[in-house]
Amino acid sequence: QLAAIVEFTENAIYSRTVDGLILTWNAAAEMIFGYSTREMVGQYTSRFLTPAQVAEGASLVGRLGMGYRVGQFEAKRQRKDGQQIVVTLVISPIRNSTGQIVAVSTIASDITARKRVEAILHESEARFRATFEQAAVGIAHVGLDGRFLRVNRKLCEILGYTPAELLGLSFQEI
């Protein structure tokens, strides 16, 4: 059952020795990174990582060896076809019976699409904020209770209040 879970998950799961020799590579790793299991097992991680990423991995393994936990983090990776992707990585030590780290397992999730959507949303929000702030007319966001939640510069000029003075007031109070 455990082997089936590893093989059929949507997350790339692979293991490697401490020095980077890839021991296992699941079907999701094939899909995410574009390399087949045959191409990767028995190869070093340098096959699909840049020198900086290999050094980063060695540093993380060193941190694991000193007893530190390596939590989930985001990283950029390159697929076999050259496409840049963003993944979340979770790296865990594999220890022998004496507690020595003999290998490392990595779980990677492709979050490239989510990061694209976040970037589009951030850009849209920035455009909206700029339009709101620089509008030639007074604009306010008002809560259901009629209180100002947000006001632009032009509205402050028209009403003769500072933003700090207006926020929290209602139409009835001015």
JSON list of C-alpha atoms in Angstrom, two decimals, residues 125-141 150-158:
[
{"chain": "A", "resi": 125, "resn": "GLU", "atom": "CA", "xyz": [-4.60, 44.63, -7.32]},
{"chain": "A", "resi": 126, "resn": "ALA", "atom": "CA", "xyz": [-1.73, 47.07, -7.93]},
{"chain": "A", "resi": 127, "resn": "ARG", "atom": "CA", "xyz": [-3.51, 48.49, -11.00]},
{"chain": "A", "resi": 128, "resn": "PHE", "atom": "CA", "xyz": [-6.75, 48.86, -9.05]},
{"chain": "A", "resi": 129, "resn": "ARG", "atom": "CA", "xyz": [-4.94, 50.53, -6.14]},
{"chain": "A", "resi": 130, "resn": "ALA", "atom": "CA", "xyz": [-3.20, 52.99, -8.49]},
{"chain": "A", "resi": 131, "resn": "THR", "atom": "CA", "xyz": [-6.49, 53.79, -10.27]},
{"chain": "A", "resi": 132, "resn": "PHE", "atom": "CA", "xyz": [-8.27, 54.30, -6.95]},
{"chain": "A", "resi": 133, "resn": "GLU", "atom": "CA", "xyz": [-5.55, 56.53, -5.49]},
{"chain": "A", "resi": 134, "resn": "GLN", "atom": "CA", "xyz": [-4.94, 58.63, -8.62]},
{"chain": "A", "resi": 135, "resn": "ALA", "atom": "CA", "xyz": [-8.55, 59.08, -9.75]},
{"chain": "A", "resi": 136, "resn": "ALA", "atom": "CA", "xyz": [-9.63, 62.62, -10.62]},
{"chain": "A", "resi": 137, "resn": "VAL", "atom": "CA", "xyz": [-12.84, 62.07, -8.66]},
{"chain": "A", "resi": 138, "resn": "GLY", "atom": "CA", "xyz": [-13.42, 61.36, -4.99]},
{"chain": "A", "resi": 139, "resn": "ILE", "atom": "CA", "xyz": [-13.82, 57.65, -4.28]},
{"chain": "A", "resi": 140, "resn": "ALA", "atom": "CA", "xyz": [-14.52, 55.82, -1.04]},
{"chain": "A", "resi": 141, "resn": "HIS", "atom": "CA", "xyz": [-15.08, 52.26, 0.07]},
{"chain": "A", "resi": 150, "resn": "ARG", "atom": "CA", "xyz": [-10.90, 53.55, 2.47]},
{"chain": "A", "resi": 151, "resn": "VAL", "atom": "CA", "xyz": [-10.74, 56.94, 0.80]},
{"chain": "A", "resi": 152, "resn": "ASN", "atom": "CA", "xyz": [-8.66, 58.38, -2.01]},
{"chain": "A", "resi": 153, "resn": "ARG", "atom": "CA", "xyz": [-6.69, 61.62, -2.08]},
{"chain": "A", "resi": 154, "resn": "LYS", "atom": "CA", "xyz": [-9.24, 63.49, -4.21]},
{"chain": "A", "resi": 155, "resn": "LEU", "atom": "CA", "xyz": [-12.12, 62.76, -1.80]},
{"chain": "A", "resi": 156, "resn": "CYS", "atom": "CA", "xyz": [-10.00, 64.11, 1.06]},
{"chain": "A", "resi": 157, "resn": "GLU", "atom": "CA", "xyz": [-9.36, 67.29, -0.95]},
{"chain": "A", "resi": 158, "resn": "ILE", "atom": "CA", "xyz": [-13.08, 67.71, -1.72]}
]
